[in-house]
Coordinates of C-alpha atoms and ligand atoms in Angstrom, one line a residue:
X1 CA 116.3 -23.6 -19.8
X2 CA 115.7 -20.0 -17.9
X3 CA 116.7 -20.1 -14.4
X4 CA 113.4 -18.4 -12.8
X5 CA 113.5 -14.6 -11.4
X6 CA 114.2 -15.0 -7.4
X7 CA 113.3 -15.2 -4.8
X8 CA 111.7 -18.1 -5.6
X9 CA 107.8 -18.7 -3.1
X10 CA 107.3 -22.1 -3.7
X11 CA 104.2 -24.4 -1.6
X12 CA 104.3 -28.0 -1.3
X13 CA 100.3 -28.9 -0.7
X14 CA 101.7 -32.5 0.2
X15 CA 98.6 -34.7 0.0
X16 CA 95.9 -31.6 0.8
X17 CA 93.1 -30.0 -1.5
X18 CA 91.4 -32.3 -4.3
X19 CA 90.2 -30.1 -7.3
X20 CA 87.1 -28.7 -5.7
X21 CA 89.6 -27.2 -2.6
X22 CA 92.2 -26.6 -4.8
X23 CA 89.6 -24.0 -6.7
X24 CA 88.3 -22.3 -3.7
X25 CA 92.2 -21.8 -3.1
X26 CA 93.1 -20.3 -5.7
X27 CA 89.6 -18.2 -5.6
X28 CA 91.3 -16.6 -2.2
X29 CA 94.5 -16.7 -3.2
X30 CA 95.0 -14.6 -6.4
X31 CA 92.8 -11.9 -4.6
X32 CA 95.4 -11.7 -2.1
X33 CA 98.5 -12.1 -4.2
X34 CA 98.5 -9.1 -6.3
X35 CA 99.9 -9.7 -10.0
X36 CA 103.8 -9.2 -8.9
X37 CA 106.8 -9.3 -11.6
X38 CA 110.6 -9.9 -10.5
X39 CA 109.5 -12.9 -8.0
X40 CA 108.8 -16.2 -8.8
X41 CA 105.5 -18.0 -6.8
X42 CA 105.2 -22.1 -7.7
X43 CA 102.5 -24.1 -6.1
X44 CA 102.5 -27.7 -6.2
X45 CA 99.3 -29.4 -5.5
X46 CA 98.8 -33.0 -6.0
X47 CA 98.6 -34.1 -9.5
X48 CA 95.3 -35.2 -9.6
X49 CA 94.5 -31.5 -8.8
X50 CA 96.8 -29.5 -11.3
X51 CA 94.2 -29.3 -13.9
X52 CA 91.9 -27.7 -11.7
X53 CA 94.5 -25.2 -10.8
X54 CA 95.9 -24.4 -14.1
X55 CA 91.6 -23.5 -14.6
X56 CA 91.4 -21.4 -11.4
X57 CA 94.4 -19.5 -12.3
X58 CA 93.4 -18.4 -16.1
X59 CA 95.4 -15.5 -17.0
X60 CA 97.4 -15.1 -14.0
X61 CA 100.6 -16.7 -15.6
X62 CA 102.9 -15.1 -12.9
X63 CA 101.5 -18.2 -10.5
X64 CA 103.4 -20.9 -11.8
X65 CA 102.7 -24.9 -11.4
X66 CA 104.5 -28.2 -9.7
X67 CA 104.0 -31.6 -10.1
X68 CA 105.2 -33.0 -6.2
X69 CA 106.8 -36.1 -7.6
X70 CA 107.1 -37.9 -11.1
X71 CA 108.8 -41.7 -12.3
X72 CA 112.0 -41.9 -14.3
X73 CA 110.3 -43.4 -17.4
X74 CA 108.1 -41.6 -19.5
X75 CA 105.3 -44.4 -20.2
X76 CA 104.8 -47.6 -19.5
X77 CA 103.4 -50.2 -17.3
X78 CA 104.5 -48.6 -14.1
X79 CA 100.8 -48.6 -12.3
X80 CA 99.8 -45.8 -10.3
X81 CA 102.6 -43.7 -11.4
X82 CA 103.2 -40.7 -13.7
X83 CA 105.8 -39.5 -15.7
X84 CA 107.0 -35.5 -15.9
X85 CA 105.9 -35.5 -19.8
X86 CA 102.0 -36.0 -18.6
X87 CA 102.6 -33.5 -15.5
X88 CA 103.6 -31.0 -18.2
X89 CA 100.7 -31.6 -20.1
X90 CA 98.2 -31.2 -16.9
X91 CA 100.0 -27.7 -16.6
X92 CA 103.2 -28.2 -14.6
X93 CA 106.7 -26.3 -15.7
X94 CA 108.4 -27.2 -12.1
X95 CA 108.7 -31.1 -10.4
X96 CA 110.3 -32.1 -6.8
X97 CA 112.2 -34.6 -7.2
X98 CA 113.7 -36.1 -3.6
X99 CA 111.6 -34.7 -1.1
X100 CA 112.4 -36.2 2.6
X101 CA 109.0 -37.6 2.9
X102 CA 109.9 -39.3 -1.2
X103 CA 113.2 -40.8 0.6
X104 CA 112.1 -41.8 3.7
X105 CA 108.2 -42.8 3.5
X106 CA 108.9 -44.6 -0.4
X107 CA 112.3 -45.5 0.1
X108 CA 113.9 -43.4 -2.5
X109 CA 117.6 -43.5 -3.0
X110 CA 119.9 -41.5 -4.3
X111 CA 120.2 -43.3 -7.4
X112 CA 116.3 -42.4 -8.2
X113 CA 116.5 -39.0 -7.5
X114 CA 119.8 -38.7 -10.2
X115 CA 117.0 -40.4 -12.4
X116 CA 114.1 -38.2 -12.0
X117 CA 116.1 -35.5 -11.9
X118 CA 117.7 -36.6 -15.7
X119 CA 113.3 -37.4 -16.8
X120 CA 112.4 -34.3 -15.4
X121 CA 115.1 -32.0 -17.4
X122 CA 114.3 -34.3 -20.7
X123 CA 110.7 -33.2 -20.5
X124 CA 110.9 -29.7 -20.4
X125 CA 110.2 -29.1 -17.1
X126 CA 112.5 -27.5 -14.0
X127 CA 113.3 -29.7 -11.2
X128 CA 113.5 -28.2 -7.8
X129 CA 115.8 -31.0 -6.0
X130 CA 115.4 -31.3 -2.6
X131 CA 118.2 -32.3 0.2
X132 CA 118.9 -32.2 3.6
X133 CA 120.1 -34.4 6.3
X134 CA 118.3 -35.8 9.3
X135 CA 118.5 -34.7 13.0
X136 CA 121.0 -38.2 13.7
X137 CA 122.6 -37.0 10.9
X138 CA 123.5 -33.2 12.2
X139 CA 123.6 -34.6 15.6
X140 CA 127.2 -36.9 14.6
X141 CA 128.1 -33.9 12.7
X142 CA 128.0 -35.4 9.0
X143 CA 125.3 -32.7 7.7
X144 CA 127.4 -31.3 5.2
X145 CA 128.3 -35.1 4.0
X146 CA 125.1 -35.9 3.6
X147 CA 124.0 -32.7 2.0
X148 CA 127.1 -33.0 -0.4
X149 CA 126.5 -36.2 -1.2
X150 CA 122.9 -36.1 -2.3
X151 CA 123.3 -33.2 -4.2
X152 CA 126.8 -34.5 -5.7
X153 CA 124.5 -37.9 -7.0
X154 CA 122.8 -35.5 -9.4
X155 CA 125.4 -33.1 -10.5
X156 CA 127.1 -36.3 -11.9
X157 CA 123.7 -37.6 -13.3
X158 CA 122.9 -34.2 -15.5
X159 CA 124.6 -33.0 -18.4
X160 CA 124.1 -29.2 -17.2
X161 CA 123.0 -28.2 -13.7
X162 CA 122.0 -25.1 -14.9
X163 CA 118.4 -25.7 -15.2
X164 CA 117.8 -26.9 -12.1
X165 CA 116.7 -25.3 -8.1
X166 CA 117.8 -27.2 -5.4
X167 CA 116.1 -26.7 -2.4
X168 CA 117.8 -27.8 1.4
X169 CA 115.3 -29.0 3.8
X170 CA 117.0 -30.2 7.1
X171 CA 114.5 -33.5 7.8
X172 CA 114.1 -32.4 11.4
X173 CA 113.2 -28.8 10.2
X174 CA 110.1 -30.3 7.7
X175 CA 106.5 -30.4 9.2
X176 CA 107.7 -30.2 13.3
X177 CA 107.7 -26.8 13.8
X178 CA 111.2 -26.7 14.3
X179 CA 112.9 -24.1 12.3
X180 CA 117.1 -24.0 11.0
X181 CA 118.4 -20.5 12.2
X182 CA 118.6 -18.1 10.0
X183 CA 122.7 -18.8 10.5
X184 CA 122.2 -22.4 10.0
X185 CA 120.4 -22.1 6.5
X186 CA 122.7 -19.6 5.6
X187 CA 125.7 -21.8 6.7
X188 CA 124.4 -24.7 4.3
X189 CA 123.4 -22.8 1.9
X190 CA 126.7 -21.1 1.5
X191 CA 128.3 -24.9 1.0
X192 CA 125.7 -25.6 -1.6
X193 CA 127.0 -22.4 -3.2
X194 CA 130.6 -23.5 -3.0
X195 CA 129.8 -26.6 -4.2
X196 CA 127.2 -26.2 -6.8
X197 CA 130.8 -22.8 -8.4
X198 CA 132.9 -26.0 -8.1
X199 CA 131.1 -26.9 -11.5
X200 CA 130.2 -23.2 -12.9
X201 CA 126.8 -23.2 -11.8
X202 CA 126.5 -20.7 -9.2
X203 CA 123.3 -19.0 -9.8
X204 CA 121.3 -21.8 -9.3
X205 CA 118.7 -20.7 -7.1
X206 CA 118.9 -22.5 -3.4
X207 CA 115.4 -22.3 -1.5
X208 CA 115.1 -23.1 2.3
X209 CA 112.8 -25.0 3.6
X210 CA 111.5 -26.8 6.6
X211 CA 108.7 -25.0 8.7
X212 CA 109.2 -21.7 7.4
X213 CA 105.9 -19.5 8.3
X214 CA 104.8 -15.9 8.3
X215 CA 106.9 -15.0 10.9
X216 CA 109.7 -16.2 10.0
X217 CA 109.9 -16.3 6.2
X218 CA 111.5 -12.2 6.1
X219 CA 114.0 -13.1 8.1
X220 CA 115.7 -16.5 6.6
X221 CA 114.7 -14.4 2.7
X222 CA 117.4 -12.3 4.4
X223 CA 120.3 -14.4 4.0
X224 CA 122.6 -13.2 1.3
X225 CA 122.1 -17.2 0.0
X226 CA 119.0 -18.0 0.5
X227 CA 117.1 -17.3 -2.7
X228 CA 113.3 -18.4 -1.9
X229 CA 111.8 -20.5 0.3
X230 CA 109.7 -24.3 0.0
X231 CA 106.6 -23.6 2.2
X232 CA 104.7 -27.3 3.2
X233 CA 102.1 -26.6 5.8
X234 CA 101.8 -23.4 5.9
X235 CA 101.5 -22.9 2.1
X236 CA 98.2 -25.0 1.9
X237 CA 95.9 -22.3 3.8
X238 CA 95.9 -19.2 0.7
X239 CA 96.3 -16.0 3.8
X240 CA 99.3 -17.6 5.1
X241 CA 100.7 -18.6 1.5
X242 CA 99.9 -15.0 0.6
X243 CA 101.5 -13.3 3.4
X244 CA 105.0 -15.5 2.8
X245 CA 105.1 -14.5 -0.7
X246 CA 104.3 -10.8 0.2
X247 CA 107.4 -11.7 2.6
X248 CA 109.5 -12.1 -0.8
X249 CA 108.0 -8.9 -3.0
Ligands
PEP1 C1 108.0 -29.4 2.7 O1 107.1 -30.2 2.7 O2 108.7 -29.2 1.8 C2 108.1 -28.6 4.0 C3 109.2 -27.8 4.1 O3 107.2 -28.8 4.9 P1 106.9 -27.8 6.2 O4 106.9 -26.4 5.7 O5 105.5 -28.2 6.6 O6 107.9 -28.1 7.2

């Protein structure tokens, strides 16, 4: 597994644009993203929509695709789910796998995200792990705990880290306009760092995310740690995705 060029531009469409939207953004997008080498750009729009975008991007390989979340198994009589082996197929090289909104809106435990993590790697694909604590959380002063922990679940799940991104989204940072400082992501990231050497896999790419915009997407790239950004709301309108990747070139 190649670990992908950084810094890594990666939006998280969430549950926003069906195929027809998702080809109108693509349609704006790609004639404001110039063809760029050196940087990697991931969009992850929601499965049902990946086939459309793998159309609407045709030739323009350096846009890469994400499935937003897979199951553990690869088939089966799991009903509404799907696995990473059929996201591949619809066009997706990159999977989330423990996004907040995953843990705390469907109940996801550590224990699943070790899982998907495992399915995801055994398919081919590269899965951007996602962790980060909550405001009570930072508040008692057990972030790096929490942080540690999660990301320690699937260290000891995987046979080699090395194919993997994590990505640390403080939960109180994601979708409320409330940002970490630029010191505060670089703080966790550096820990992430330390912790992710402890096994001999230091150059896996760490994004930041949690409200990151135009304005401030420069300045958190800027950390010596921070190796890419996860955009959610502000990577589902093509100018602003644009402009945060341009952020990155
Ligand atoms: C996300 O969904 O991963 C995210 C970081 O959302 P937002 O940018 O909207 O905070």
């Amino acid at each position: 597994m190649t670990t992908p060029p950084t810094p890594v531009l990666a939006g998280n469409w969430k549950m926003n644009h069906d195929p027809a939207s998702t080809r109108v953004f693509f349609e704006r997008f790609l004639r404001l993203h110039g063809l760029r080498t050196g940087a990697t750009v991931i969009v992850f729009p929601p499965a049902i929509s990946l086939e459309a975008a793998r159309s609407a991007l045709g030739e323009r390989r350096d846009v890469q695709l994400g499935v937003q979340n897979v199951h553990w198994e690869s088939s089966g009589a799991f009903t509404g789910e799907i696995s990473a082996h059929m996201a591949g197929g619809a066009g997706a090289r990159y999977a989330l796998v423990g996004h907040s909104e995953r843990r705390q809106l469907f109940s996801e435990a550590d224990a699943d995200v070790a899982r998907k993590t495992c399915a995801v790697l055994t398919a081919g694909l590269i899965p951007v792990v996602c962790v980060g604590e909550t405001l009570e959380d930072r508040r008692a002063g057990r972030a790096n705990d929490v942080v540690t922990r999660q990301l320690g679940r699937v260290l000891d799940a995987v046979r080699d880290a090395s194919g993997i991104v994590v990505a640390y989204e403080p939960v109180w940072a994601i979708g409320t306009g409330e940002t970490a400082s630029p010191e505060d992501a670089q703080a966790m990231h550096d820990s992430i760092r330390t912790q992710l050497a402890s096994g001999g896999k230091a150059t896996v790419p760490i994004l930041y995310g949690g409200s990151v915009k135009p304005e401030n997407a420069a300045t958190l790239l800027a950390q010596p740690d921070v190796d890419g950004l996860l955009v959610g709301g502000a990577s589902v309108d093509p100018q602003s995705f644009a402009t945060i990747c341009a952020a990155g070139a």
